[in-house]
Each structure stands twice: as structure tokens, then as C-alpha cells.
mmCIF file of C-alpha atoms in Angstrom:
data_model
loop_
_atom_site.group_PDB
_atom_site.id
_atom_site.type_symbol
_atom_site.label_atom_id
_atom_site.label_comp_id
_atom_site.label_asym_id
_atom_site.label_seq_id
_atom_site.Cartn_x
_atom_site.Cartn_y
_atom_site.Cartn_z
ATOM 1 C CA MET A 20 -203.749 -236.310 -134.726
ATOM 2 C CA GLY A 21 -202.570 -234.156 -137.664
ATOM 3 C CA ARG A 22 -202.853 -230.434 -138.253
ATOM 4 C CA VAL A 23 -205.869 -228.173 -137.984
ATOM 5 C CA PRO A 24 -207.725 -228.614 -141.300
ATOM 6 C CA PRO A 25 -206.723 -225.882 -143.764
ATOM 7 C CA PHE A 26 -209.280 -223.260 -144.721
ATOM 8 C CA ASP A 27 -208.594 -221.022 -147.723
ATOM 9 C CA PRO A 28 -209.918 -217.509 -146.974
ATOM 10 C CA SER A 29 -210.037 -216.719 -150.715
ATOM 11 C CA ALA A 30 -212.211 -219.708 -151.629
ATOM 12 C CA LYS A 31 -215.715 -218.933 -152.859
ATOM 13 C CA GLN A 32 -218.194 -219.371 -150.038
ATOM 14 C CA GLY A 33 -221.419 -221.255 -150.546
ATOM 15 C CA PRO A 34 -224.815 -219.696 -149.843
ATOM 16 C CA VAL A 35 -225.093 -221.188 -146.343
ATOM 17 C CA LEU A 36 -221.714 -219.807 -145.243
ATOM 18 C CA GLN A 37 -222.593 -216.442 -146.831
ATOM 19 C CA ALA A 38 -225.863 -216.354 -144.883
ATOM 20 C CA LEU A 39 -224.078 -217.261 -141.643
ATOM 21 C CA SER A 40 -221.525 -214.539 -142.346
ATOM 22 C CA TRP A 41 -224.321 -211.973 -142.758
ATOM 23 C CA LEU A 42 -226.082 -213.177 -139.608
ATOM 24 C CA ALA A 43 -222.898 -213.064 -137.501
ATOM 25 C CA ARG A 44 -222.430 -209.372 -138.423
ATOM 26 C CA GLN A 45 -225.731 -208.446 -136.771
ATOM 27 C CA ARG A 46 -225.243 -207.102 -133.230
ATOM 28 C CA PRO A 47 -227.531 -209.646 -131.480
ATOM 29 C CA ALA A 48 -225.759 -212.559 -133.197
ATOM 30 C CA THR A 49 -222.342 -211.056 -132.399
ATOM 31 C CA TRP A 50 -223.395 -210.733 -128.753
ATOM 32 C CA PHE A 51 -224.597 -214.359 -128.750
ATOM 33 C CA LEU A 52 -221.367 -215.684 -130.263
ATOM 34 C CA VAL A 53 -219.126 -213.701 -127.888
ATOM 35 C CA ASN A 54 -221.139 -214.318 -124.709
ATOM 36 C CA VAL A 55 -222.815 -217.700 -125.237
ATOM 37 C CA GLY A 56 -220.955 -219.431 -128.064
ATOM 38 C CA ASN A 57 -217.610 -218.947 -126.317
ATOM 39 C CA ARG A 58 -218.934 -220.869 -123.305
ATOM 40 C CA VAL A 59 -220.891 -223.581 -125.139
ATOM 41 C CA ASP A 60 -218.696 -224.365 -128.152
ATOM 42 C CA PRO A 61 -215.713 -225.914 -126.343
ATOM 43 C CA LEU A 62 -217.982 -228.561 -124.814
ATOM 44 C CA LEU A 63 -220.039 -229.085 -127.995
ATOM 45 C CA MET A 64 -216.954 -229.377 -130.163
ATOM 46 C CA ARG A 65 -215.156 -231.760 -127.808
ATOM 47 C CA LEU A 66 -218.172 -234.037 -127.413
ATOM 48 C CA SER A 67 -218.888 -234.132 -131.157
ATOM 49 C CA GLY A 68 -215.323 -234.260 -132.486
ATOM 50 C CA GLY A 69 -215.794 -230.746 -133.847
ATOM 51 C CA ARG A 70 -218.991 -231.491 -135.782
ATOM 52 C CA LEU A 71 -221.350 -229.463 -133.547
ATOM 53 C CA LYS A 72 -220.867 -225.775 -132.745
ATOM 54 C CA THR A 73 -222.928 -222.604 -132.552
ATOM 55 C CA THR A 74 -221.297 -221.328 -135.761
ATOM 56 C CA LEU A 75 -222.684 -224.380 -137.623
ATOM 57 C CA ILE A 76 -220.394 -224.845 -140.660
ATOM 58 C CA ALA A 77 -218.079 -221.843 -140.226
ATOM 59 C CA PRO A 78 -214.417 -222.851 -139.716
ATOM 60 C CA THR A 79 -213.902 -222.837 -135.959
ATOM 61 C CA VAL A 80 -210.856 -223.813 -133.928
ATOM 62 C CA LEU A 81 -210.488 -224.399 -130.199
ATOM 63 C CA LEU A 82 -207.574 -222.310 -128.921
ATOM 64 C CA THR A 83 -206.179 -223.611 -125.620
ATOM 65 C CA HIS A 84 -204.015 -220.995 -123.939
ATOM 66 C CA THR A 85 -202.457 -220.426 -120.516
ATOM 67 C CA GLY A 86 -203.538 -217.544 -118.287
ATOM 68 C CA ALA A 87 -200.892 -214.804 -118.036
ATOM 69 C CA ARG A 88 -201.239 -214.422 -114.250
ATOM 70 C CA SER A 89 -203.151 -217.477 -113.108
ATOM 71 C CA GLY A 90 -201.412 -220.129 -115.187
ATOM 72 C CA THR A 91 -204.859 -221.684 -115.709
ATOM 73 C CA ARG A 92 -205.432 -223.401 -119.058
ATOM 74 C CA ARG A 93 -208.422 -221.946 -120.893
ATOM 75 C CA THR A 94 -210.110 -222.847 -124.160
ATOM 76 C CA THR A 95 -211.640 -220.306 -126.536
ATOM 77 C CA PRO A 96 -213.466 -221.100 -129.800
ATOM 78 C CA LEU A 97 -212.480 -218.799 -132.678
ATOM 79 C CA ALA A 98 -213.031 -218.459 -136.396
ATOM 80 C CA TYR A 99 -209.860 -219.209 -138.321
ATOM 81 C CA PHE A 100 -208.315 -219.513 -141.727
ATOM 82 C CA SER A 101 -204.990 -220.872 -142.877
ATOM 83 C CA ASP A 102 -202.010 -219.245 -144.561
ATOM 84 C CA GLY A 103 -199.728 -222.058 -145.671
ATOM 85 C CA ASP A 104 -199.057 -224.168 -142.556
ATOM 86 C CA ASP A 105 -200.020 -221.285 -140.249
ATOM 87 C CA VAL A 106 -203.411 -220.816 -138.634
ATOM 88 C CA VAL A 107 -204.612 -217.206 -138.519
ATOM 89 C CA LEU A 108 -206.861 -215.865 -135.751
ATOM 90 C CA ILE A 109 -208.417 -212.413 -135.488
ATOM 91 C CA ALA A 110 -208.639 -210.848 -132.005
ATOM 92 C CA SER A 111 -211.816 -208.919 -132.813
ATOM 93 C CA ARG A 112 -213.989 -209.648 -129.765
ATOM 94 C CA GLY A 113 -216.937 -208.703 -131.968
ATOM 95 C CA GLY A 114 -215.645 -205.156 -132.329
ATOM 96 C CA HIS A 115 -215.332 -204.407 -128.614
ATOM 97 C CA GLU A 116 -213.100 -201.461 -127.710
ATOM 98 C CA ARG A 117 -210.786 -203.739 -125.682
ATOM 99 C CA ASN A 118 -208.768 -206.756 -126.782
ATOM 100 C CA PRO A 119 -209.974 -210.225 -125.792
ATOM 101 C CA SER A 120 -208.316 -211.758 -122.725
ATOM 102 C CA TRP A 121 -206.967 -214.675 -124.766
ATOM 103 C CA LEU A 122 -204.745 -212.210 -126.640
ATOM 104 C CA HIS A 123 -203.122 -211.048 -123.389
ATOM 105 C CA ASN A 124 -202.606 -214.688 -122.438
ATOM 106 C CA ILE A 125 -200.919 -215.723 -125.685
ATOM 107 C CA LYS A 126 -198.616 -212.711 -125.590
ATOM 108 C CA ALA A 127 -197.434 -213.871 -122.155
ATOM 109 C CA ASN A 128 -197.479 -217.594 -123.039
ATOM 110 C CA PRO A 129 -197.258 -218.088 -126.829
ATOM 111 C CA GLU A 130 -197.281 -221.893 -126.693
ATOM 112 C CA VAL A 131 -200.866 -222.855 -127.515
ATOM 113 C CA GLU A 132 -202.893 -225.814 -128.744
ATOM 114 C CA LEU A 133 -205.330 -225.618 -131.651
ATOM 115 C CA TRP A 134 -207.968 -228.243 -132.438
ATOM 116 C CA SER A 135 -210.648 -228.445 -135.104
ATOM 117 C CA GLY A 136 -212.509 -231.436 -136.462
ATOM 118 C CA GLY A 137 -210.622 -233.794 -134.148
ATOM 119 C CA ARG A 138 -207.269 -232.655 -135.560
ATOM 120 C CA GLY A 139 -204.654 -230.293 -134.224
ATOM 121 C CA GLY A 140 -201.671 -229.968 -131.966
ATOM 122 C CA ARG A 141 -199.133 -227.546 -130.540
ATOM 123 C CA TYR A 142 -198.553 -224.150 -132.118
ATOM 124 C CA ARG A 143 -196.616 -221.007 -131.293
ATOM 125 C CA ALA A 144 -198.631 -217.778 -131.505
ATOM 126 C CA ARG A 145 -197.448 -214.289 -132.367
ATOM 127 C CA VAL A 146 -199.095 -211.021 -133.342
ATOM 128 C CA ALA A 147 -198.527 -210.061 -136.971
ATOM 129 C CA ALA A 148 -197.211 -206.563 -137.736
ATOM 130 C CA GLY A 149 -196.512 -204.304 -140.702
ATOM 131 C CA PRO A 150 -196.974 -205.654 -144.238
ATOM 132 C CA GLU A 151 -197.742 -209.175 -142.973
ATOM 133 C CA ARG A 152 -200.585 -207.851 -140.803
ATOM 134 C CA ARG A 153 -201.996 -205.804 -143.699
ATOM 135 C CA ARG A 154 -201.899 -208.821 -146.040
ATOM 136 C CA LEU A 155 -203.539 -211.120 -143.502
ATOM 137 C CA TRP A 156 -206.147 -208.495 -142.557
ATOM 138 C CA GLU A 157 -207.100 -208.253 -146.240
ATOM 139 C CA LEU A 158 -207.513 -212.043 -146.350
ATOM 140 C CA ALA A 159 -209.509 -211.933 -143.099
ATOM 141 C CA THR A 160 -211.983 -209.361 -144.414
ATOM 142 C CA ARG A 161 -212.353 -211.337 -147.649
ATOM 143 C CA PHE A 162 -213.030 -214.494 -145.606
ATOM 144 C CA TYR A 163 -215.448 -212.713 -143.230
ATOM 145 C CA PRO A 164 -216.536 -209.156 -144.145
ATOM 146 C CA GLY A 165 -217.762 -208.708 -140.571
ATOM 147 C CA PHE A 166 -214.190 -208.101 -139.444
ATOM 148 C CA ALA A 167 -214.282 -204.734 -141.249
ATOM 149 C CA SER A 168 -217.490 -203.849 -139.359
ATOM 150 C CA TYR A 169 -215.866 -204.964 -136.110
ATOM 151 C CA GLN A 170 -212.900 -202.674 -136.813
ATOM 152 C CA GLU A 171 -215.322 -199.737 -137.136
ATOM 153 C CA ARG A 172 -216.990 -200.682 -133.832
ATOM 154 C CA ALA A 173 -213.596 -201.035 -132.118
ATOM 155 C CA GLY A 174 -212.844 -197.351 -132.675
ATOM 156 C CA GLN A 175 -209.189 -196.506 -132.040
ATOM 157 C CA ARG A 176 -208.201 -200.129 -131.298
ATOM 158 C CA GLU A 177 -206.502 -201.805 -134.248
ATOM 159 C CA ILE A 178 -207.761 -205.367 -134.209
ATOM 160 C CA PRO A 179 -204.761 -207.705 -133.849
ATOM 161 C CA VAL A 180 -204.072 -210.526 -136.292
ATOM 162 C CA VAL A 181 -202.521 -213.599 -134.657
ATOM 163 C CA VAL A 182 -200.411 -216.129 -136.554
ATOM 164 C CA CYS A 183 -200.057 -219.603 -135.053
ATOM 165 C CA SER A 184 -197.214 -221.699 -136.478
ATOM 166 C CA PRO A 185 -197.085 -225.464 -135.900
ATOM 167 C CA GLU A 186 -194.503 -226.693 -133.403
ATOM 168 C CA ASP A 187 -194.786 -230.447 -133.683
ATOM 169 C CA SER A 188 -194.425 -232.695 -136.716
ATOM 170 C CA ASP A 189 -197.313 -234.012 -138.820
#
């Protein structure tokens, strides 16, 4: 089982990941990832042990969360990076003016599961604030410059940074 594989947001990205990063910042690609990738990736990633996904080689995690009202378990694919043992998620929704529904769900039910590359487990999610949020946002925009563009698109909404800390042992 193990933890979600670590991904250093400060590591130099290769040319393929840089090209994917540029492509994902384009509005049609953002639309595709939010509206199609979110539906297709959970199945692709489960069937392939995390090897196949619409984001190709970008670090992607499957977040399984519980609906705030319905109690229904849902799975959402998201880009991620690590900060020590924690997994960091950005609730950008491609720069939409409203937060993604998964954020509402994890605020109500912070016990989540994260899986990537056939590894993962139980985590507890929380929204970062203050200096921690600023530090992680800086790492996020270094990892994927598109987050800065998404913040511009989001207008008055400050894009939340979510920290997921492991709950079970390695």
C-alpha cells in the first residue's frame, strides 16, 4: 500500500512536463481537464494502476471524499505535490469563480483517501491559512505556473490550498 508518491514542487521539470504545463493553462485544455478529465481519469487510473490519465505524466492523485449532504463517496483526480509527509492540493477549478464541490465535501468530512500510482491511504484534509497558505501557494505556482493564471480568472475568490496529512502508518 504505502503513501502517495512524493513530488517535489521545486524540482526542475523536464521539457515534456513544461509543455504539458503550458498546454494546461490554455482555456480549451483547462475546460477539457475540468469537464472531461475529471470524469475519465478515475476509471483510467484505477484500471491502469495510475499509469494512464489525461494529464499524461503530470503528478495526479485520486481524492476520494464523502458528500457533505448525500454521504455519497466521490472520487476526483487532482494535481498534487508533497510537503514533507503531507500531500498538497489546490482547489482552483481551473480558475472558476466558485470553489469546487470537493472542497465543500472535505470541509464537512475531512477524512479522505488519496491514491496515486497504486499507492496511498487515509489522510485528513484541512484548508491552509495565513503564512502556511502563502508558503504553499508559492510552491504551487512554482510547480504549476497556471495556478497564478487561475487566480486571476477566479477574481475575488482566493483559491484555497488544501493540506492532507496521513492518518495511517506506512
